[in-house]
Short mmCIF file of C-alpha atoms and ligand atoms in Angstrom, two decimals:
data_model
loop_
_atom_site.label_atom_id
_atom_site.label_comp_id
_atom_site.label_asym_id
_atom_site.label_seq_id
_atom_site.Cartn_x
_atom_site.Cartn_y
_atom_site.Cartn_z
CA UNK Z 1 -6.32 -8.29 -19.21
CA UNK Z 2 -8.59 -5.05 -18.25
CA UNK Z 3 -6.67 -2.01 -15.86
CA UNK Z 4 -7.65 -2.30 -12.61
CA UNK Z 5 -7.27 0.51 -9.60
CA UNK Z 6 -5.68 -1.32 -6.53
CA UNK Z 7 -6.14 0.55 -3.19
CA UNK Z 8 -4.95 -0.54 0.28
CA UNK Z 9 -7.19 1.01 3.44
CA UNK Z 10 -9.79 1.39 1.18
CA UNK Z 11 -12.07 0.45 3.93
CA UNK Z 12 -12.20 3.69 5.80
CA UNK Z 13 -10.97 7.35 6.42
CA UNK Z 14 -8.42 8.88 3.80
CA UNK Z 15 -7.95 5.08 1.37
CA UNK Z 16 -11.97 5.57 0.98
CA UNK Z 17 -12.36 9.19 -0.43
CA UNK Z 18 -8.93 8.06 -2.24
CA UNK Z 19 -11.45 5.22 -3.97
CA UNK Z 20 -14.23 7.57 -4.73
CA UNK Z 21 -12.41 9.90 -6.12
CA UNK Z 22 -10.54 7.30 -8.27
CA UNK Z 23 -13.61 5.88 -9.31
CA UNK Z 24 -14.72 8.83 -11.34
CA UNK Z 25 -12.19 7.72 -13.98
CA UNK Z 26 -14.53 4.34 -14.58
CA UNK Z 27 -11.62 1.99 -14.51
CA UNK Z 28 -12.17 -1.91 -12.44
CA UNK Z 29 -11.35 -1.11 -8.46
CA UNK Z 30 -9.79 -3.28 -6.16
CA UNK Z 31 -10.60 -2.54 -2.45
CA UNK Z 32 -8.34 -3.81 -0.03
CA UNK Z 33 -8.38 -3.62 4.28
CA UNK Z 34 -9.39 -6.07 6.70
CA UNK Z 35 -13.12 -4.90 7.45
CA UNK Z 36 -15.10 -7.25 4.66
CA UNK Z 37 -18.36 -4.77 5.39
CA UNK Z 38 -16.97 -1.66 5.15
CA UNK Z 39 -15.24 -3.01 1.62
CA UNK Z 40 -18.28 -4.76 0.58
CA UNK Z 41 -20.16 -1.49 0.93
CA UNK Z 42 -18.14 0.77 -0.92
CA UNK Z 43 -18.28 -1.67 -3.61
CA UNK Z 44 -21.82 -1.44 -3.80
CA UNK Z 45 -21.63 2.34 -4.23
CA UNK Z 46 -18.78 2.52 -6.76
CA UNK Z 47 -19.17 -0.95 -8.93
CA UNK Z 48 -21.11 -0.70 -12.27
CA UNK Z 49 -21.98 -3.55 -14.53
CA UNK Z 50 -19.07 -2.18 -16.95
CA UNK Z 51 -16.70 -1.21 -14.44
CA UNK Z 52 -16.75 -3.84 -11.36
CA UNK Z 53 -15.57 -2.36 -7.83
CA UNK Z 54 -14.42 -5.51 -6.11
CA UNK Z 55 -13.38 -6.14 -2.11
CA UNK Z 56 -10.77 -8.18 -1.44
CA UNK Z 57 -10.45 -8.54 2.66
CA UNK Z 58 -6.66 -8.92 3.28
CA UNK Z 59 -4.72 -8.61 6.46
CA UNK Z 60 -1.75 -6.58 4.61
CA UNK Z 61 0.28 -7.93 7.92
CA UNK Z 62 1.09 -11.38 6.43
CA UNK Z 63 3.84 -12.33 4.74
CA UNK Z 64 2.01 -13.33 1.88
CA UNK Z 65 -0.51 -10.82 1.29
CA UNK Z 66 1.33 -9.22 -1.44
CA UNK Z 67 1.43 -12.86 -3.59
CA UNK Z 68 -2.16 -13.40 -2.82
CA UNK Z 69 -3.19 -10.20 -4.18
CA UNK Z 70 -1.29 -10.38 -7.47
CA UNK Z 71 -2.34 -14.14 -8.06
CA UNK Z 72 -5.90 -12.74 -7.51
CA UNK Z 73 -5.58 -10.00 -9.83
CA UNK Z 74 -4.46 -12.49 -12.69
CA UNK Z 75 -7.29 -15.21 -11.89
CA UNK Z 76 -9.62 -12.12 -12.24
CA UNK Z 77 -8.46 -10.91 -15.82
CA UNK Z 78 -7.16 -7.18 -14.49
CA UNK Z 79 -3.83 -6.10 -14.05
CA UNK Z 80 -2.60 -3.02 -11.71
CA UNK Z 81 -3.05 0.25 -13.56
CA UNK Z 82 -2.37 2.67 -10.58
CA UNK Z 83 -1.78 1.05 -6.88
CA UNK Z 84 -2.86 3.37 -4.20
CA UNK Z 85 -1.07 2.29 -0.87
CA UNK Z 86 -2.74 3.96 2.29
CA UNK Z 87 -3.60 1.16 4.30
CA UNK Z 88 -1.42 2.27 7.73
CA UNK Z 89 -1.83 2.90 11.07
CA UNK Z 90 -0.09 3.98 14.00
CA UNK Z 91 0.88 3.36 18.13
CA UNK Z 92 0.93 5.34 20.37
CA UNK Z 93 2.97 5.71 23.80
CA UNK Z 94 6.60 5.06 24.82
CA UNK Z 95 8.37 2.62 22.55
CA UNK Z 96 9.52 0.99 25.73
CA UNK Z 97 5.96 0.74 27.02
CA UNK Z 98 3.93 -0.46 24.30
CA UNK Z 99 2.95 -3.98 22.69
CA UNK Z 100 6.57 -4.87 20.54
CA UNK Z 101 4.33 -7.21 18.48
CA UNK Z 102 2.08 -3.67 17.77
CA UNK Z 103 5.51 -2.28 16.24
CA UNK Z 104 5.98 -5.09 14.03
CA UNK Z 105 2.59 -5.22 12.19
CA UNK Z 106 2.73 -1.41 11.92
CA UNK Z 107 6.38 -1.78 10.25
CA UNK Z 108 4.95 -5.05 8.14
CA UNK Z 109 1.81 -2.64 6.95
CA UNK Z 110 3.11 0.98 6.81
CA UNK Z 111 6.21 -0.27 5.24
CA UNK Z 112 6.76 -3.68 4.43
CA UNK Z 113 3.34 -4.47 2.63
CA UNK Z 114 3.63 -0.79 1.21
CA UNK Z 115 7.12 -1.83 -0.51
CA UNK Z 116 6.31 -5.16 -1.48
CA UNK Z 117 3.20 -3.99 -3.65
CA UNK Z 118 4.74 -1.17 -5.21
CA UNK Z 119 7.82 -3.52 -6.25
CA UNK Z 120 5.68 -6.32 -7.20
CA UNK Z 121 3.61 -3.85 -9.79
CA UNK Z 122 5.86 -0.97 -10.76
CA UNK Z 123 7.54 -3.38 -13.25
CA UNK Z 124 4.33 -3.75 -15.26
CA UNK Z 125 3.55 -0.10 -15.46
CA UNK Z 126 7.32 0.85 -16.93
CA UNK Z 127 6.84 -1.80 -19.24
CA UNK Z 128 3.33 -0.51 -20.10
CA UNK Z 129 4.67 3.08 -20.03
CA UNK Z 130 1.20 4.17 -17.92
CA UNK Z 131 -0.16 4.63 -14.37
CA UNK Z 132 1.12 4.58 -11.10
CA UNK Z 133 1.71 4.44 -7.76
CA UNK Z 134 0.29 6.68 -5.00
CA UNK Z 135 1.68 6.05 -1.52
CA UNK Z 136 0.36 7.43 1.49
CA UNK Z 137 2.69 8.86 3.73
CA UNK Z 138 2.26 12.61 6.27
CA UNK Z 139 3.89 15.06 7.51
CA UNK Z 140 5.30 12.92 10.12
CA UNK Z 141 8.00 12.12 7.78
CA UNK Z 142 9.68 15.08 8.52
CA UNK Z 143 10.21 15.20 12.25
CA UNK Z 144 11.41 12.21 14.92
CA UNK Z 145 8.20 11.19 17.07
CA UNK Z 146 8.49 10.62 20.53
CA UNK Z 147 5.41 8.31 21.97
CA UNK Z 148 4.81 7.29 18.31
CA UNK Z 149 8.34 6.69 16.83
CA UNK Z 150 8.02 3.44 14.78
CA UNK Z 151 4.65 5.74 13.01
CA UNK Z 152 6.49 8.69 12.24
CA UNK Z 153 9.84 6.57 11.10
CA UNK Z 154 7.80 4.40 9.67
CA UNK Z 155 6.28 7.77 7.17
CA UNK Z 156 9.83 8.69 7.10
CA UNK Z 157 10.52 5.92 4.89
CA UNK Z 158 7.77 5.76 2.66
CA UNK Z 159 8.07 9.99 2.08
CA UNK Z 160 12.56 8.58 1.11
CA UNK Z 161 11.14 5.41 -0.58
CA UNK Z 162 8.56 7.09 -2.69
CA UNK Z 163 10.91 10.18 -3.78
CA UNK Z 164 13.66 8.17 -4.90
CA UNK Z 165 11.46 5.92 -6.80
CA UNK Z 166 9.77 8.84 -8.48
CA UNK Z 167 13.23 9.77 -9.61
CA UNK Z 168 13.59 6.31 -11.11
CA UNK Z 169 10.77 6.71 -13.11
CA UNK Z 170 11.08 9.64 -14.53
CA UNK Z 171 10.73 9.67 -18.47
CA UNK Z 172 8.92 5.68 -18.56
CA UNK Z 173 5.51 7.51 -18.84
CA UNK Z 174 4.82 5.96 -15.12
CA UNK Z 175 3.77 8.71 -11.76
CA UNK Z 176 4.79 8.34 -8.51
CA UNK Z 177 3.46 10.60 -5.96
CA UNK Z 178 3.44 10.71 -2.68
CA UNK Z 179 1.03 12.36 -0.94
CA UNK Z 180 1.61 14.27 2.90
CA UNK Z 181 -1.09 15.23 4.86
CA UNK Z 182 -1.38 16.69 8.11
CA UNK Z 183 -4.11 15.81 10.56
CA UNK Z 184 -6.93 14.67 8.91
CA UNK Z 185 -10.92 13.98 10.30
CA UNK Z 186 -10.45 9.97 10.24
CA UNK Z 187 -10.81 6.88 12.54
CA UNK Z 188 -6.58 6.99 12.81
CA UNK Z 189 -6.59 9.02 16.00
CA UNK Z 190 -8.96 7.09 18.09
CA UNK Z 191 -7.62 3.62 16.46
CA UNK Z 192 -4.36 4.34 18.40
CA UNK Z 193 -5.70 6.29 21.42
CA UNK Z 194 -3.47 9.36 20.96
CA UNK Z 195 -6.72 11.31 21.52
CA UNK Z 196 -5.99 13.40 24.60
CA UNK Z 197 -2.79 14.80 23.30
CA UNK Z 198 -1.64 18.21 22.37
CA UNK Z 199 -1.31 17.67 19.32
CA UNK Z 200 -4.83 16.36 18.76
CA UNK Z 201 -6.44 19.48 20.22
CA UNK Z 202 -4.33 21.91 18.47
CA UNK Z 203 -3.68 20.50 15.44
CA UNK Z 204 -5.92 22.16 12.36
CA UNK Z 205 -7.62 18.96 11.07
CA UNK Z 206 -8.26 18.23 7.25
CA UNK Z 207 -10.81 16.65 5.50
CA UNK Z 208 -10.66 13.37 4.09
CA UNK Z 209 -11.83 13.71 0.69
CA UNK Z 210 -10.31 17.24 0.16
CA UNK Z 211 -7.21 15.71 0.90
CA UNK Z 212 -7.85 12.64 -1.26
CA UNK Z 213 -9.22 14.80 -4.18
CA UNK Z 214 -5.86 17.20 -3.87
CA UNK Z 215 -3.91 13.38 -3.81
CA UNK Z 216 -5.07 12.29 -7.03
CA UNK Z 217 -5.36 15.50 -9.02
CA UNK Z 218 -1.71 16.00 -8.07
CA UNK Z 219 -0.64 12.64 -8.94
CA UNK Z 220 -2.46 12.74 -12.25
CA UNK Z 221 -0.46 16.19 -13.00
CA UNK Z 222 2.80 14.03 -12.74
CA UNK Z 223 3.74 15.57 -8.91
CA UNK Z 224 6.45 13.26 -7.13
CA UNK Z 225 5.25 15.28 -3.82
CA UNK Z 226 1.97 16.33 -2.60
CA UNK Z 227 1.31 18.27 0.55
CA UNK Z 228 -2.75 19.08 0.04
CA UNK Z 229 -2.85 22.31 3.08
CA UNK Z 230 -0.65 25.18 3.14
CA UNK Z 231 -0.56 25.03 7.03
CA UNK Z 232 1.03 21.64 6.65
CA UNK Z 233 3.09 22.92 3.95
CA UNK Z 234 4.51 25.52 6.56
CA UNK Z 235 4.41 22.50 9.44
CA UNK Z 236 6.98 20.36 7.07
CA UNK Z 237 8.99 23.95 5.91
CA UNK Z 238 9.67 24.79 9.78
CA UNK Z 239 10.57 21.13 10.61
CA UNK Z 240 13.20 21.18 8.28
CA UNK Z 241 14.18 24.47 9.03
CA UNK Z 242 14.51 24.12 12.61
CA UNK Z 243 17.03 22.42 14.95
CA UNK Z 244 16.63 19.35 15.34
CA UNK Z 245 16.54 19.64 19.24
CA UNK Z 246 13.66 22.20 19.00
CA UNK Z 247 11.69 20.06 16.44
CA UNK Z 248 12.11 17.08 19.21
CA UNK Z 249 11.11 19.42 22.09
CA UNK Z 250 8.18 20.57 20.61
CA UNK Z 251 6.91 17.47 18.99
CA UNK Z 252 7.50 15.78 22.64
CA UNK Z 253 5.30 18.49 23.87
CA UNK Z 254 2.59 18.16 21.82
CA UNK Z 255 2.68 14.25 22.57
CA UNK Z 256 1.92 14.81 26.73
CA UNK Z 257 -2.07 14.50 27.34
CA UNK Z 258 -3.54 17.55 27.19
CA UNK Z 259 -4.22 19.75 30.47
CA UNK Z 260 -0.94 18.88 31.46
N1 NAP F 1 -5.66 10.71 9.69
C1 NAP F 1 -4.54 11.43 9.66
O1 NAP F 1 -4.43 12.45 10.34
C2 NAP F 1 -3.42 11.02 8.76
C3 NAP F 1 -2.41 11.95 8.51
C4 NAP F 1 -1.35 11.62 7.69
C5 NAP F 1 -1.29 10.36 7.11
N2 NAP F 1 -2.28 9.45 7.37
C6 NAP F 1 -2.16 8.14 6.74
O2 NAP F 1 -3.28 7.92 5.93
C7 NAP F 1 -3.49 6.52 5.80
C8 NAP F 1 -4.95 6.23 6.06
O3 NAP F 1 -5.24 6.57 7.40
P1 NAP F 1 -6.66 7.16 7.84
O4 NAP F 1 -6.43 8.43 8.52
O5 NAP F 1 -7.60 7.10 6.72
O6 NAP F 1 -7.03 6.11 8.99
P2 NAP F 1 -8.14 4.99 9.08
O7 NAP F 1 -9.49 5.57 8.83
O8 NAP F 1 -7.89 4.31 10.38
O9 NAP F 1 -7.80 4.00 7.86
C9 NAP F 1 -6.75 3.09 7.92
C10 NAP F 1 -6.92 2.09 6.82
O10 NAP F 1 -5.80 1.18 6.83
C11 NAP F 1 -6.30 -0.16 6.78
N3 NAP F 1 -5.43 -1.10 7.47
C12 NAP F 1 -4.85 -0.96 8.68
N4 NAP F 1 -4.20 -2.09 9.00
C13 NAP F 1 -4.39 -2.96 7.97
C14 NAP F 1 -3.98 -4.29 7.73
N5 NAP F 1 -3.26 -5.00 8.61
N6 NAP F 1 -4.34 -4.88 6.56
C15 NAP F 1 -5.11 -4.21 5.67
N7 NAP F 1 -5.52 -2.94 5.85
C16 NAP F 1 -5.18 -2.33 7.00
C17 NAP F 1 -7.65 -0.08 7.48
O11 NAP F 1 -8.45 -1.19 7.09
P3 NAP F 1 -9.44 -1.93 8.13
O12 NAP F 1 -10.08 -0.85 8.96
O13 NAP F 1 -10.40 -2.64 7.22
O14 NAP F 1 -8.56 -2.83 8.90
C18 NAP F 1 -8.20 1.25 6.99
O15 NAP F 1 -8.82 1.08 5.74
C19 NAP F 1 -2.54 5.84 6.78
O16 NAP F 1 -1.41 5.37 6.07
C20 NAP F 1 -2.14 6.97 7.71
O17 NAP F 1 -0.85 6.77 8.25
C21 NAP F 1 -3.34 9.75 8.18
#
């Protein structure tokens, strides 16, 4: 069995610089999302003869993508070496207002596929004493989210999930990192129509594979946290800072459309 780099949301935005980046190492890539020409493309462009790029379109929303991908990796020959968990996305608008199904599947991707991969692989790595897990998560994590709650609690979890686990690990030879960014130049913003907000027009926005690149060189360095911009850095400082009232109030206000 060969090493193999597993990414989630490899398909587009922050998950595809994440896979170019990775794929300067030469190790086998697995590209995972939904979007089979998106994947199939970036395979093209990072797959050599010696060191395959594969796509694998799942919908990370079923209960059994997790199984599928693991059976896959075995009929392949490759086992996970690092698993990079960024597919995710968000929904925006009054919890009370929105699609409940939407919810769900963001809870079942952002968190449920996100946990089930990282528990379904982490095992092998201790045992191996290498690689490692990478999960996604933002600065969200540190603030409640009115007219996007289930997103931001949904970051809240993975930011808790992925520190304790780095804990865990400590010592086995294994990284976990998670890695925070703020707003960042992707498809995320118009994907759940929170365009016209605030927080969309004042928000400094990052760039995908600066914040990927920051992502992986910090994980390879060993980091259990990574926050790529030092405005973001100063976002997540003040949010903890802060009362938790003001945080609220001012998140709330950069959630109304903008003009208002
Ligand atoms: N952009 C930001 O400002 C920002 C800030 C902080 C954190 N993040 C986080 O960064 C991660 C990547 O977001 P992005 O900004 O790069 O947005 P994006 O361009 O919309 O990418 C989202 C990725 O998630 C995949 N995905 C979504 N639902 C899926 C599902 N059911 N099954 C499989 N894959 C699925 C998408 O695949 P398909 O398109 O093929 O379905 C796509 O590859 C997310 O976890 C997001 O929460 C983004």
């Amino acid at each position: 069995m060969k090493p193999a780099i597993v990414i989630t949301g490899a398909s587009s935005g922050i998950g595809r610089e994440l896979a170019r980046v990775a794929a300067r190492e030469g190790t086998a890539m697995v590209l995972i999302g939904t979007s089979q020409p998106d994947l199939d493309n970036l395979a093209a462009e990072l797959g050599r003869a010696d060191v395959p790029a594969q796509a694998w379109p799942v919908d990370l929303s079923e209960r059994d993508a997790g199984q599928r991908i693991e059976e896959k990796l075995t009929q392949t020959g490759v086992y996970c070496d690092v698993l990079v968990n960024c597919a995710g996305f968000g929904v925006f608008g009054p919890a009370a207002e929105t699609d409940r199904d939407q919810h769900l599947k963001l809870l079942d991707v952002n968190i449920r596929a996100l946990t089930e991969l990282t528990l379904r692989f982490l095992p092998g790595m201790i045992a191996r004493h290498r690689g490692g897990v990478i999960n996604v998560g933002s600065i969200t994590s540190s603030a409640p989210g009115p007219k996007m709650s289930t997103y931001f609690a949904s970051k809240a979890y993975v930011g808790s999930f992925t520190a304790a686990l780095a804990a865990e690990v400590r010592g086995t030879g294994v990284t976990v990192t998670c890695l925070c960014p703020g707003v960042v130049r992707t498809a995320f913003f118009e994907r759940c129509h929170v365009g016209k907000t605030w927080l969309f027009k004042l928000a400094p926005r990052g760039n995908a594979l600066a914040i990927a690149e920051a992502g992986w060189r910090g994980f390879r360095a060993g980091k259990r946290l990574v926050i790529p911009r030092l405005i973001d850095r100063i976002i997540v400082t003040g949010a903890t800072l802060l009362p938790k009232s003001l945080v609220l109030w001012l998140v709330a206000a950069l959630m109304r459309p903008a003009g208002d």
